[in-house]
Structure formats: C-alpha cells, structure tokens
Amino acid sequence: MPKKILVVDDDEGILQGFQAMLESFGYDAAICSNADCLFSFVSKHYPDLILLDVLLSGEDGRDLCRKLKAEEKTRHIPVVMMSAAPEMETSVKEACADGFLKKPFEMDEVLETISRFTGNND
Amino acid sequence: MENADPIQKEATNQHKKYLGAKSLRVQYIAKYQDHHIKAVEAIGHHLVNDGTTSGADFFSKFGEEIGKEAVQDGLSIEEAIDGTIYLKQAIWDKLNRAGLIDELTVQEYHILNQMLGTFIDTFASKLAYTYHKQRLYIEGNLNYLAEASKILSSSLDYQTTLNTIASLAVPQIADWCAIDIVDGRGELQHVAVAHKDPKKVKWAKEMQKKQRTDMNSPTGVPNILRTGQSELYSLITDEMLVSLSRSKKELQLARKLGFTSAMLVPLFSQKKPIGAISFVTTETRRHYNQADLLMAEELATRASVAIENARLYKGSQDAITVRDEFISVASHELKTPVTSVKMFTQVLKKHSEQIGDIKAVNHLTKMDKQLNKLTELIYDLLNVSKIQAGKMEFRQELFDFDTAVREVIDVLQQSVEKHKLIIEGKTGKKVYGDAERIGQVVNNLVSNAVKYSPKAIKVEIRLSTNKQCVQVSIQDFGIGMSKEHLERIFERFYRIYDTTDKTFPGLGIGLYISSEIVKRHGGKLWVESEIGKGSTFSFSLPIDKRKGNKK
C-alpha cells in the first residue's frame, strides 16, 4: 500500500507541484486548499502524514495543527509544517508540528522528511 | 536787531553739540522745507492767536509726526534732528525777511526767542522720543521675524515650530497669537495658541473644542481661507464686537477680553490658503499698523515655506514606507510561484534521469540553479524590508566562528569554478549570535570577491583574533574601487555604475544587509581597496566572554 500524504496549502501551483512530485515517487497524494477540506478529509481517511502550510488564506496553520493534535482520532498523524519564512521553524515546532520544511523546497529534503515520518513507501 | 544772530547761532550750536548733527540727505531737504513752511505758519498763527501753550501742543504733535516719518524714511536720528536745526534757521530767516524781527523791542525779542525755543525744544524732544520708540517697535518686529525664521528652518516638525513661533510673539508682538490650519478633512485646527497667561491658553483651547468655527463667517480666518487676503483691524470698536459676536455670551466674553487691535495673515500651501496666523492685542493696547501687517505677512510667507517643506518631507517619507511595504509584499508573493516552479523542475529532472535523457537533466539542473539564485534575490529583498522595518530576527546562541565560516566556504567552493577559496589561520573562538546570518555575511563577501575579480584565480580568507574580537578578512585580486565608492558602498541600493564596464549585475543590497547583520551583532564591517589591485572586506565580532572561551 502506498503511503497517503495530505498536502494543505492555499496555492494551487504548490498543490499541483506536490501532486506531481509525490505521485512520481509512488505516493498517494491528496490535496486541500483550506481548513474545511482538511477536517473533512481526516474525518473520512487516515493519512500517513500531513504537510501543512503556515499561512493559509484566513487561517493560521498552527491553529489547525493544534486542533489536529487535540483530537483523539487525529493526534497520531504526523504534521510537517511549511513556510517561506525560515524563522517560523521554532514557532511551528512549539505550536505542535513534528517537522518543518522551508519553501522553496529541495526535493531530496522533502522526500527525506516524508520517509522519516512514514517509513518506506512500499 | 543786533542780538538776533548770536542767539540763533548759539541755539544751533547747542543742538549740534547735543546731537552731533550731520547734514540731511539731499533728497529729503525739499520735504523738510515743506515742514518749515508748515512750522512758520504755525508760529505765525500761535504768535498772533493762541500763545505758547497751544503752540507747544502743535509742535509736540508735529514732532511725533516727523519722528515716525523719519523712521519710515530710514533716516538716522541725527539726520532727522538736522532737519530741525535747519528748521530753526529757516524760521529765523523767514521772520527776518518778513521784517518781523527788526521791528521788535528787546523785550519782545526775548519773548519771541523764548517762545521759539520752547516750540523747537518741544518739537525736537518729541521727535527724538517718537523716533526711538518707533525704532524699538520696528526692531522688535524685525527681531521677532529673524528669530521666528530661525526656528522655522530648524526643524521639519512644523507643529512644534509653529507653537514656538506663537509663544515667541507673546508679549513682544501680541497678547494673543493663534495659528489655525485646515486639516485633511477640511476642518480648522488650532495648531498653536499662545498667551502670557497659561490659564487663558487652556481656556482658548477649550473654547475651540466647544465651538466649531463658522466657516461662512464674512471675516476672520474663514474669510482668509476664501480670499487669501490679510485682515488688519487697527482699532477694534465695540460696534465691531457687536456685529461679529454670534451670541450674547460671546459678546460678553469679547468685551471682557478687551480686544484692542488685531491682524490676521494667511498661510499658503501650493498657492492655496490653508490657514492663518492671528495676532491680537488686549492689555498692551498696541495698535497694529501697515508696517506691522507687512512684518506679519513676511512671517506667514516664511511659515508657509516651512509647512510646505514639512509636508513634502512627510510625503517622501510616506512614499518610502509604501515602497518598503511593497518590496516586502512583492518579495513574499514571489516566493510561492518560485516554490511551485522549482518543484516541477525537480520532478521533471527526476523523470529525465529515469528515462536517461542526459541533455534534459543538464538543462533542468541549470534551471534549478537559476531558481536558487532567484530565491536568494527574493530573500535579499525581504531582508532589506525587514531591516528597514526593524523586524529582522536574530537567533541568540553560542556558535563556533571558524566552523561557521568554513561551512559557508565549503558550500561556495562547489559552485565556484575558477577561483580557489583559501582559508588561512583560525580563531578557535565561540561567538554569540546567529550563525546562519553570519554565514550569510561571509557568503556575500566571498561571492562579491569572486564576482569582482573575474581574471583572478584565488580569494584569500584570513581568520584572526585578539582578546576582544574575532576577525575575518576576505581579499580579492580584482578590479578594486575608487575612494568615492568606498564611502558609500554599504548604503542601501548603492550600485557602482561603470560607464566602461557594465558587466556586474546586482540589486545593491548585499553589502547593506551584511553591514546591518554585523552591526546587530555588535561588530563592524569595513573595506580597503585600490583600483586595479583588488579589495579586502573585513568584519569583526565581539567574543562572547560568558562561556566557552575561557580556556
């Protein structure tokens, strides 16, 4: 079973980039551009990892992360937060995130991070 | 009449001795001859009709008139009095020529002489008194104008300067001084108000708050705003108060304050009236005249220039803020599409590798590198706007200085083909601060060294230390730069424009960011350079004395 990765970002270009990248490496990629989509997705599916943007339109990704970690059903899903501001790393990790990725991404770094949290993608 | 001449001569001598008279300027002689005629007629009239007392009254007023006039004409006191000596001679001449003096008895002669003496003395002393008073008055105006101008040009904060100007007017020029300016919403604001009694200032400010100025008023500041014309009220009469007051209460108040005289002059911005300075006298009973109004108008012109400058300055500052905000937003917005493009590039590259398309892999590798350059530029822009807004954040941790420098050089060497980056020496010290930002500085300086020495094959990086600080010097063997550039090289957006060689691109922000980072770490960054021989950029940072460096 390929690992299921949910990517949450408000930019369509980035979501498509992730989809292309993840699928080419055999991941099962799902994408969401807002909080409603995120919570509706996790209520039905159980992703192996969530990649979550810090600055979503009208939402602070850190709040969504806290909410996920507060729920019994979702608290075990690893959350890696993403931002173009490198100084965000400390604050997202304090907020609850398991990992941090700086935009723009180096593909190797993204893949390494994903496999760190999900294990081998068989 | 043998006695006449010696007496007249003596009087003249006395005047000369007393006043040190010089001769009256030629262009004023005709004017003074007219005065003489008037004076002789008066003497004749008073001799025949009214006698000494009323004659003295006449000459007192006459002296006042000529004293004021002399000041206005710009005559010296000596010149003005000279006219009076001339007057006495003329009077004697005329009386003599009319045959009056010859026919007098000795006693009559003495009476006439005494009378003339009284008249002329009254006249001269009143003239001198008026002259001096008027001069002081005008000098007061001029002093005020000079002092106010100095204050106006001293600062771009016109609210403060206008307040000072209003305070300065009291009590020398006015008992009340108020400055009103129309604000952005078209409402009249008391920008400044001054009275020697602070209680009255407070009261005036409260009045202003309670009662909005009637902008349709036919006189006063609203009228000035419409017409741009000054208003001068030499004498404020009770009828004027009655007609101007909008209520009984207002009238009572105006009467109680005892307004005597007022002048209101317009302030302009871009040739449109935007406010007024009002000078009002009460207790001092001074009556403003045309000369005062000229002074006030001159002051208002200068104040207008100051206000205009301040507004322009604020406008330029606002524009800079807008620009910085724009850079911040724009650079942030640029990051998102770059992130996306970079992802697709890497996916494509991966795909090309899998199918063995070497050419495509090469192209996509280059594309990825260019995207990294673009990313760096975006971060530089973002850093500049952060520095400007004082929002650049720094980590505060102890780090090994040599390691931080070495790591940056190692990574750089991979992308630098021609130049060998040679590290010499070591510090063996730890520094407190943000290792990544310091690395950014080293990266910037070494990249510049490579960029500006296209024909050289090496860049030397020297590490050294003393008790207080660590230092790194980056020396290149390139084009160098002239002294005029050295002084400005760390300024934001400063670029060297070389008309013969335009091969060095850049935004002109790298050194600015570097110097700001070093400054924030309590260190300094400097450069030595010579055209054709290369440049050496160095920076030093204080060593952390708290821990880690003791051994």
XYZ file of C-alpha atoms in Angstrom:
673
model
C 0.000 0.000 0.000
C 1.441 3.381 -0.960
C 1.581 5.914 1.855
C -1.164 8.516 1.873
C 0.111 12.111 2.083
C -2.261 15.040 2.550
C -0.921 18.420 1.433
C -2.682 21.575 2.668
C -1.723 24.844 1.001
C -3.760 27.759 -0.337
C -1.713 27.978 -3.531
C -2.882 25.878 -6.438
C 0.586 25.846 -8.064
C 2.212 24.406 -4.975
C -0.526 21.778 -4.576
C -0.085 20.681 -8.198
C 3.692 20.612 -7.741
C 3.306 18.346 -4.739
C 0.854 16.132 -6.546
C 3.273 15.696 -9.458
C 6.221 15.091 -7.175
C 4.514 12.704 -4.764
C 2.822 10.684 -7.470
C 6.065 10.316 -9.421
C 7.539 8.766 -6.303
C 4.586 6.461 -5.884
C 2.843 8.208 -3.013
C -0.904 8.510 -2.738
C -1.240 12.295 -2.737
C -4.326 14.179 -1.583
C -4.584 17.949 -1.684
C -6.622 20.526 0.215
C -6.632 24.280 -0.089
C -8.478 25.126 3.132
C -9.328 24.071 6.683
C -12.791 22.672 5.850
C -11.300 20.344 3.258
C -8.590 19.295 5.735
C -11.008 18.336 8.518
C -13.478 16.738 6.169
C -10.627 14.636 4.709
C -9.257 13.466 8.068
C -12.748 12.536 9.264
C -13.031 10.007 6.423
C -9.461 8.977 5.713
C -6.390 8.391 7.771
C -3.369 9.996 6.051
C 0.108 8.817 6.993
C 1.393 12.395 7.003
C 0.014 15.890 6.692
C 2.075 18.627 5.032
C 0.525 21.872 6.277
C 1.244 25.436 5.189
C 1.604 28.008 7.992
C -0.040 30.878 6.219
C -3.346 29.749 4.755
C -5.801 32.338 3.495
C -7.714 33.471 6.524
C -6.305 30.704 8.742
C -3.203 30.178 10.794
C -1.877 26.691 10.015
C -0.582 26.475 13.580
C -4.131 26.646 14.945
C -5.197 23.823 12.603
C -2.213 21.790 13.741
C -3.157 22.251 17.413
C -6.701 21.218 16.609
C -5.493 18.044 14.894
C -3.296 17.206 17.860
C -6.143 17.820 20.270
C -8.420 15.254 18.591
C -8.159 11.676 19.736
C -8.678 10.422 16.194
C -6.038 12.572 14.505
C -3.424 13.251 17.166
C -1.150 10.434 15.959
C -0.893 11.739 12.399
C 2.490 13.422 11.976
C 2.225 17.031 10.828
C 5.045 18.748 8.953
C 4.516 22.465 8.559
C 5.781 24.536 5.651
C 6.680 28.186 5.310
C 8.711 30.551 3.185
C 9.829 32.302 6.364
C 12.717 30.292 7.841
C 12.254 31.933 11.234
C 8.898 30.127 11.500
C 10.635 26.844 12.318
C 10.846 27.460 16.048
C 7.305 28.742 16.402
C 5.665 25.880 14.483
C 7.568 23.279 16.448
C 6.477 24.990 19.651
C 2.918 25.021 18.348
C 2.889 21.223 17.861
C 4.355 20.416 14.466
C 6.524 17.328 14.142
C 8.674 18.751 11.402
C 9.375 21.831 9.277
C 10.074 22.380 5.585
C 11.322 25.676 4.185
C 9.947 26.934 0.899
C 11.100 26.750 -1.843
C 11.767 23.046 -1.297
C 14.677 20.874 -2.262
C 13.033 17.687 -3.470
C 15.532 15.454 -1.680
C 14.795 17.214 1.568
C 11.045 16.774 1.105
C 11.404 13.078 0.319
C 13.763 12.529 3.213
C 11.328 14.222 5.606
C 8.377 12.222 4.329
C 10.144 8.907 4.670
C 11.383 9.867 8.125
C 7.768 10.118 9.315
C 6.154 7.393 7.213
C 8.880 4.820 6.780
C 9.500 3.124 3.444
C 6.888 3.658 0.765
C 6.266 0.164 -0.421
C 18.312 143.801 15.605
C 21.939 143.170 16.572
C 21.259 140.467 19.166
C 19.311 138.168 16.914
C 22.133 136.401 15.141
C 24.309 135.455 18.146
C 21.310 133.913 19.963
C 20.241 131.947 16.942
C 23.825 130.817 16.394
C 24.112 129.652 19.959
C 20.889 127.635 19.729
C 22.195 125.992 16.601
C 25.495 125.226 18.289
C 23.717 123.749 21.259
C 21.751 121.440 19.012
C 24.847 120.461 17.140
C 26.767 119.758 20.309
C 23.887 117.853 21.775
C 23.083 115.809 18.723
C 26.312 115.586 16.798
C 24.401 116.609 13.710
C 25.369 115.568 10.228
C 23.839 117.119 7.177
C 20.450 115.969 5.972
C 20.491 113.880 2.794
C 19.763 115.985 -0.286
C 16.644 114.110 -1.333
C 14.945 114.943 1.968
C 15.714 118.693 2.005
C 12.633 119.556 -0.051
C 10.474 117.525 2.306
C 11.878 119.343 5.334
C 11.423 122.701 3.611
C 7.714 121.861 3.440
C 7.837 121.110 7.142
C 9.445 124.527 7.702
C 6.699 126.300 5.863
C 4.141 124.470 7.946
C 6.093 125.327 11.093
C 6.471 129.006 10.237
C 2.788 129.280 9.508
C 2.068 127.661 12.832
C 4.374 130.037 14.664
C 2.751 132.978 12.997
C -0.667 131.611 13.905
C 0.205 130.893 17.525
C 2.042 134.182 17.969
C -0.976 136.093 16.827
C -3.771 133.975 18.260
C -3.244 131.288 20.858
C 0.078 131.725 22.576
C 2.747 129.429 23.936
C 0.747 126.517 25.336
C -1.270 125.675 22.256
C 1.851 126.278 20.146
C 3.748 123.732 22.231
C 0.894 121.273 21.720
C 1.110 121.777 17.997
C 4.865 121.264 17.949
C 4.619 118.190 20.134
C 2.271 116.553 17.613
C 4.349 117.845 14.759
C 7.491 116.273 16.280
C 5.711 112.950 16.695
C 4.609 113.006 13.072
C 8.079 113.798 11.765
C 9.702 111.277 14.108
C 7.535 108.452 12.756
C 8.090 109.608 9.221
C 11.859 109.741 9.708
C 11.873 106.093 10.806
C 9.788 105.134 7.820
C 12.133 107.081 5.534
C 15.061 105.234 7.059
C 16.719 108.454 8.280
C 19.130 108.393 11.209
C 18.164 110.362 14.313
C 20.983 112.800 13.542
C 19.586 113.411 10.097
C 16.090 113.923 11.440
C 17.264 116.423 14.033
C 19.427 118.110 11.449
C 16.219 118.983 9.716
C 15.034 120.713 12.852
C 18.168 122.834 13.138
C 17.619 123.716 9.590
C 14.071 124.487 10.604
C 15.112 126.951 13.260
C 17.398 128.747 10.842
C 14.671 128.836 8.252
C 12.176 130.194 10.714
C 14.532 132.995 11.740
C 15.217 133.746 8.110
C 11.580 133.918 7.250
C 10.620 136.036 10.225
C 13.551 138.286 9.443
C 12.694 138.590 5.812
C 9.127 139.465 6.738
C 10.636 142.322 8.730
C 9.151 140.999 11.940
C 12.335 140.712 13.930
C 13.747 144.128 13.116
C 10.689 145.829 14.473
C 10.740 144.038 17.824
C 11.818 145.655 21.064
C 14.461 143.869 23.112
C 11.793 142.527 25.427
C 9.622 141.371 22.566
C 12.640 139.825 21.001
C 13.321 137.810 24.155
C 9.737 136.662 24.345
C 9.848 135.567 20.742
C 13.154 133.829 21.276
C 11.849 132.033 24.333
C 8.697 131.032 22.573
C 10.551 129.734 19.583
C 12.954 127.938 21.906
C 10.041 126.243 23.677
C 8.412 125.281 20.406
C 11.565 123.927 18.858
C 12.660 122.097 22.010
C 9.238 120.501 22.413
C 9.326 119.611 18.767
C 12.874 118.168 18.900
C 12.401 116.174 22.055
C 9.082 114.748 20.883
C 10.649 113.893 17.560
C 13.563 112.115 19.243
C 11.263 110.270 21.628
C 8.908 109.124 18.878
C 11.807 108.224 16.687
C 13.353 105.933 19.296
C 10.057 104.402 20.302
C 9.216 103.663 16.703
C 12.631 102.199 16.063
C 12.329 99.880 19.048
C 8.924 98.833 17.842
C 10.204 98.056 14.356
C 13.323 96.400 15.714
C 11.034 94.293 17.878
C 9.185 93.207 14.761
C 12.434 92.517 12.939
C 13.903 90.596 15.862
C 10.775 88.522 16.069
C 10.853 87.863 12.352
C 14.526 86.845 12.468
C 14.056 84.616 15.498
C 10.910 83.018 14.070
C 12.622 82.325 10.732
C 15.482 80.616 12.524
C 13.034 78.377 14.365
C 11.086 77.624 11.199
C 14.156 76.416 9.373
C 15.413 74.401 12.332
C 13.009 71.501 12.111
C 10.677 69.648 9.785
C 8.182 69.135 12.571
C 6.029 72.150 11.844
C 3.562 71.559 14.677
C 6.355 72.202 17.158
C 7.898 75.099 15.263
C 4.541 76.864 14.884
C 3.942 76.527 18.599
C 7.295 78.139 19.281
C 6.519 80.940 16.861
C 3.215 81.659 18.565
C 4.864 81.682 22.004
C 7.616 83.940 20.738
C 5.089 86.538 19.581
C 3.877 86.973 23.137
C 4.218 89.549 24.662
C 6.619 91.349 22.317
C 4.297 91.473 19.315
C 0.913 90.408 20.610
C -1.045 89.456 23.695
C -2.623 86.580 21.840
C -1.170 84.636 18.985
C -3.014 81.757 17.366
C -2.222 79.633 14.345
C -5.017 77.755 12.593
C -4.608 75.284 9.768
C -7.182 73.324 7.799
C -6.628 69.606 8.309
C -7.077 66.755 5.855
C -10.830 66.661 6.500
C -11.267 70.353 5.787
C -11.730 71.295 9.439
C -9.963 74.210 11.040
C -7.468 73.136 13.681
C -5.848 75.324 16.320
C -2.286 74.268 15.623
C -0.863 76.707 18.123
C -2.131 79.267 20.594
C -0.155 81.460 22.957
C -0.919 83.997 25.664
C 1.305 85.042 28.507
C -1.198 83.533 30.930
C -1.280 79.707 30.551
C -4.813 79.637 32.021
C -6.041 81.675 29.082
C -4.363 79.319 26.631
C -6.202 76.424 28.228
C -9.420 78.376 28.064
C -8.871 79.216 24.373
C -8.266 75.569 23.551
C -11.455 74.547 25.326
C -13.401 77.243 23.519
C -12.087 75.913 20.243
C -13.228 72.401 21.130
C -16.695 73.540 22.180
C -17.379 75.926 19.377
C -16.721 74.931 15.845
C -15.659 77.887 13.724
C -18.405 79.126 11.418
C -16.741 78.606 8.061
C -19.209 81.016 6.415
C -18.179 83.915 8.616
C -17.616 87.039 6.460
C -14.457 87.946 8.418
C -11.654 86.252 10.253
C -9.903 83.007 9.412
C -12.764 81.585 7.270
C -12.653 84.706 5.099
C -8.880 84.481 4.790
C -9.234 80.880 3.664
C -11.613 82.022 0.935
C -9.769 85.128 -0.240
C -6.141 84.623 0.761
C -6.178 88.284 1.856
C -4.869 89.584 5.176
C -7.118 91.424 7.611
C -5.940 94.365 9.681
C -8.012 95.879 12.486
C -6.001 98.806 13.856
C -8.769 99.607 16.272
C -11.398 97.130 17.319
C -14.509 99.054 18.215
C -17.417 97.919 20.319
C -19.651 98.017 17.229
C -17.346 95.531 15.601
C -17.636 93.216 18.577
C -21.412 93.515 18.496
C -21.629 92.732 14.811
C -19.187 89.808 14.980
C -20.473 88.038 18.079
C -22.886 85.217 17.418
C -24.417 85.299 20.868
C -24.736 87.481 23.937
C -22.340 85.235 25.728
C -19.755 85.627 23.020
C -20.157 89.397 23.074
C -19.755 89.490 26.848
C -16.619 87.449 26.549
C -15.175 89.608 23.769
C -15.827 92.745 25.813
C -14.282 91.177 28.877
C -11.149 90.274 26.954
C -10.892 93.859 25.757
C -9.652 93.293 22.233
C -7.787 96.363 21.035
C -6.255 95.547 17.712
C -5.779 92.521 15.509
C -4.161 91.326 12.340
C -4.716 88.030 10.573
C -2.423 86.819 7.821
C -2.865 83.830 5.517
C -0.700 80.719 5.334
C -0.368 79.162 1.908
C 0.366 75.742 0.534
C 0.788 75.358 -3.209
C -0.585 78.878 -3.594
C -3.841 77.989 -1.830
C -4.656 79.487 1.576
C -4.563 76.691 4.166
C -4.695 78.626 7.423
C -3.851 81.835 9.222
C -1.720 83.369 11.918
C -3.705 85.757 14.147
C -2.098 88.416 16.299
C -4.346 90.155 18.818
C -3.598 92.850 21.372
C -5.612 93.454 24.516
C -3.883 94.707 27.628
C -0.838 96.219 25.929
C -3.124 98.466 23.873
C -0.828 98.309 20.919
C -2.483 99.282 17.635
C -1.252 97.415 14.612
C -0.422 99.416 11.521
C 0.500 98.723 7.915
C 4.161 98.136 8.832
C 3.155 95.501 11.387
C 0.986 93.820 8.796
C 3.931 93.685 6.381
C 6.018 92.007 9.057
C 3.238 89.521 9.807
C 2.779 88.737 6.128
C 6.502 88.175 5.758
C 6.406 85.814 8.714
C 3.420 83.952 7.253
C 5.255 83.551 3.949
C 8.216 82.011 5.735
C 5.965 79.810 7.858
C 4.197 78.678 4.682
C 7.511 77.591 3.187
C 8.301 75.671 6.368
C 4.908 73.959 6.356
C 5.290 73.136 2.687
C 8.740 71.647 3.289
C 7.438 69.616 6.198
C 4.556 68.295 4.126
C 6.865 67.406 1.245
C 9.204 65.684 3.657
C 6.354 63.703 5.175
C 5.168 62.827 1.679
C 8.583 61.483 0.730
C 8.801 59.524 3.978
C 5.357 58.050 3.340
C 6.438 57.121 -0.175
C 9.490 55.334 1.236
C 7.276 53.422 3.667
C 4.951 52.440 0.831
C 7.933 51.319 -1.230
C 9.320 49.213 1.633
C 5.929 47.659 2.259
C 5.609 46.953 -1.424
C 9.020 45.278 -1.535
C 8.038 43.189 1.459
C 4.702 42.082 -0.013
C 6.071 41.621 -3.528
C 9.028 39.512 -2.440
C 6.783 37.372 -0.277
C 4.339 36.875 -3.135
C 7.177 35.904 -5.471
C 8.205 33.016 -3.277
C 5.060 30.977 -3.891
C 5.295 30.620 -7.688
C 9.049 30.046 -7.422
C 8.359 27.195 -4.996
C 5.919 25.645 -7.428
C 8.184 26.049 -10.467
C 11.080 24.573 -8.548
C 9.005 21.519 -7.627
C 8.006 20.869 -11.229
C 11.610 21.367 -12.352
C 12.820 18.773 -9.883
C 10.061 16.326 -10.795
C 10.927 16.745 -14.478
C 14.608 16.283 -13.738
C 13.873 13.096 -11.821
C 11.773 11.858 -14.712
C 14.507 12.701 -17.256
C 17.055 10.811 -15.170
C 14.779 7.764 -15.126
C 14.411 7.719 -18.898
C 18.086 8.533 -19.424
C 17.637 11.896 -21.159
C 21.026 13.377 -20.174
C 20.515 16.626 -22.091
C 17.232 17.335 -20.345
C 18.807 16.507 -16.978
C 21.569 19.055 -17.681
C 19.125 21.752 -18.672
C 16.897 21.127 -15.720
C 19.874 21.166 -13.346
C 20.802 24.609 -14.677
C 17.208 25.728 -14.381
C 17.122 24.592 -10.770
C 20.307 26.554 -10.018
C 18.830 29.672 -11.549
C 15.742 29.187 -9.428
C 18.010 29.074 -6.386
C 19.542 32.378 -7.458
C 16.099 33.842 -7.878
C 15.193 32.607 -4.412
C 18.287 34.270 -2.952
C 17.361 37.565 -4.590
C 13.870 37.334 -3.182
C 15.273 36.654 0.288
C 17.637 39.617 -0.047
C 14.739 41.901 -0.864
C 12.778 40.505 2.032
C 15.740 41.014 4.348
C 16.069 44.642 3.288
C 12.456 45.362 4.060
C 12.784 43.539 7.379
C 15.830 45.598 8.319
C 14.025 48.786 7.348
C 11.035 47.873 9.461
C 13.294 46.796 12.322
C 11.812 43.318 12.107
C 14.862 41.269 11.269
C 15.110 38.475 13.819
C 18.336 37.003 15.093
C 18.966 33.806 16.934
C 20.946 34.182 20.110
C 23.171 31.181 20.530
C 26.795 30.371 21.057
C 28.487 29.092 17.921
C 31.953 28.189 16.720
C 33.124 31.016 14.487
C 35.695 29.061 12.432
C 33.225 26.252 11.722
C 30.550 28.692 10.602
C 32.974 30.359 8.170
C 34.382 27.069 6.909
C 30.962 25.547 6.214
C 29.964 28.517 4.048
C 33.264 28.443 2.133
C 32.972 24.694 1.504
C 29.495 25.048 0.011
C 30.548 28.069 -2.055
C 33.635 26.353 -3.415
C 31.373 23.748 -5.025
C 29.777 26.374 -7.242
C 32.891 28.474 -7.855
C 34.890 27.008 -10.708
C 37.840 29.292 -11.438
C 38.710 30.674 -8.012
C 40.321 28.748 -5.208
C 38.904 29.878 -1.872
C 41.848 29.713 0.524
C 41.265 29.872 4.269
C 44.262 30.993 6.337
C 44.582 30.994 10.119
C 41.977 30.272 12.771
C 40.380 31.954 15.762
C 39.372 28.941 17.857
C 36.689 31.135 19.431
C 32.979 30.999 20.016
C 30.730 33.899 19.207
C 27.249 34.691 20.497
C 24.618 35.395 17.863
C 23.044 33.966 14.710
C 25.433 31.583 12.942
C 23.262 31.443 9.831
C 23.182 35.242 9.446
C 26.940 35.489 9.968
C 27.319 32.769 7.360
C 25.173 34.918 5.078
C 27.660 37.784 5.518
C 30.651 35.563 4.699
C 28.760 34.165 1.723
C 28.001 37.640 0.440
C 31.556 38.937 0.856
C 33.177 35.910 -0.734
C 30.651 35.857 -3.615
C 31.422 39.532 -4.233
C 35.157 38.811 -4.138
C 34.696 36.180 -6.849
C 32.356 38.371 -8.878
C 34.645 41.408 -8.889
C 37.857 39.504 -9.705
C 36.924 37.758 -12.949
C 40.546 37.367 -14.033
C 41.920 36.168 -10.704
C 42.282 32.558 -9.629
C 42.006 32.835 -5.861
C 40.297 34.578 -2.949
C 42.026 34.639 0.432
C 40.005 34.329 3.615
C 42.023 35.145 6.740
C 40.836 34.366 10.245
C 42.405 36.158 13.189
C 41.624 37.088 16.773
C 42.626 39.220 19.694
C 41.325 39.417 23.258
C 38.119 41.251 22.385
C 37.086 40.018 18.981
C 37.351 37.653 16.098
C 38.035 38.937 12.608
C 37.717 37.622 9.109
C 39.217 39.372 6.079
C 38.304 38.453 2.542
C 40.813 39.606 -0.031
C 40.326 39.502 -3.765
C 42.744 40.371 -6.553
C 40.252 42.016 -8.849
C 39.169 45.374 -10.158
C 39.075 47.244 -6.830
C 37.222 50.534 -6.467
C 37.826 54.245 -6.055
C 37.560 56.232 -2.843
C 34.209 57.826 -3.686
C 32.608 54.378 -3.843
C 34.283 53.174 -0.647
C 32.384 55.739 1.366
C 29.001 54.735 0.006
C 29.361 51.049 -0.690
C 27.383 49.969 2.409
C 24.374 52.159 1.593
C 21.106 50.555 0.631
C 20.570 50.277 -3.157
C 24.003 51.769 -3.815
C 25.495 50.448 -7.027
C 28.697 51.222 -8.835
C 27.803 52.352 -12.297
C 30.784 51.960 -14.506
C 30.267 53.547 -17.898
C 33.007 51.464 -19.486
C 32.121 48.167 -17.851
C 28.575 47.203 -17.077
C 29.161 43.550 -16.526
C 28.385 43.424 -12.816
C 24.720 42.900 -12.076
C 23.017 43.117 -8.683
C 20.441 44.964 -6.632
C 22.916 46.862 -4.476
C 21.609 45.397 -1.239
C 24.040 42.611 -0.318
C 26.576 44.820 1.473
C 23.821 46.805 3.112
C 22.323 43.624 4.580
C 25.776 42.370 5.600
C 26.691 45.578 7.388
C 23.329 45.590 9.200
C 23.809 41.984 10.342
C 27.323 42.725 11.604
C 26.101 45.886 13.331
C 23.335 43.961 15.088
C 25.986 41.568 16.417
C 27.900 44.496 17.906
C 30.673 44.201 15.337
C 31.905 46.268 12.421
C 32.439 45.798 8.719
C 34.910 47.755 6.644
C 36.750 47.744 3.338
C 40.142 48.628 1.943
C 40.531 48.851 -1.803
C 42.610 50.156 -4.620
C 41.620 50.370 -8.252
C 43.206 47.578 -10.272
C 44.635 45.822 -7.224
C 41.554 44.405 -5.561
C 39.601 44.832 -2.343
C 39.738 43.465 1.166
C 36.471 43.326 3.117
C 36.800 42.587 6.812
C 34.437 42.252 9.715
C 34.997 41.715 13.385
C 32.642 40.408 16.066
C 32.964 40.622 19.828
C 33.905 37.353 21.514
C 31.388 36.011 23.968
C 33.045 36.236 27.366
C 30.363 34.398 29.294
C 31.215 30.841 28.488
C 33.164 28.578 26.207
C 36.054 30.939 25.600
C 37.697 30.829 28.978
C 40.168 28.096 28.348
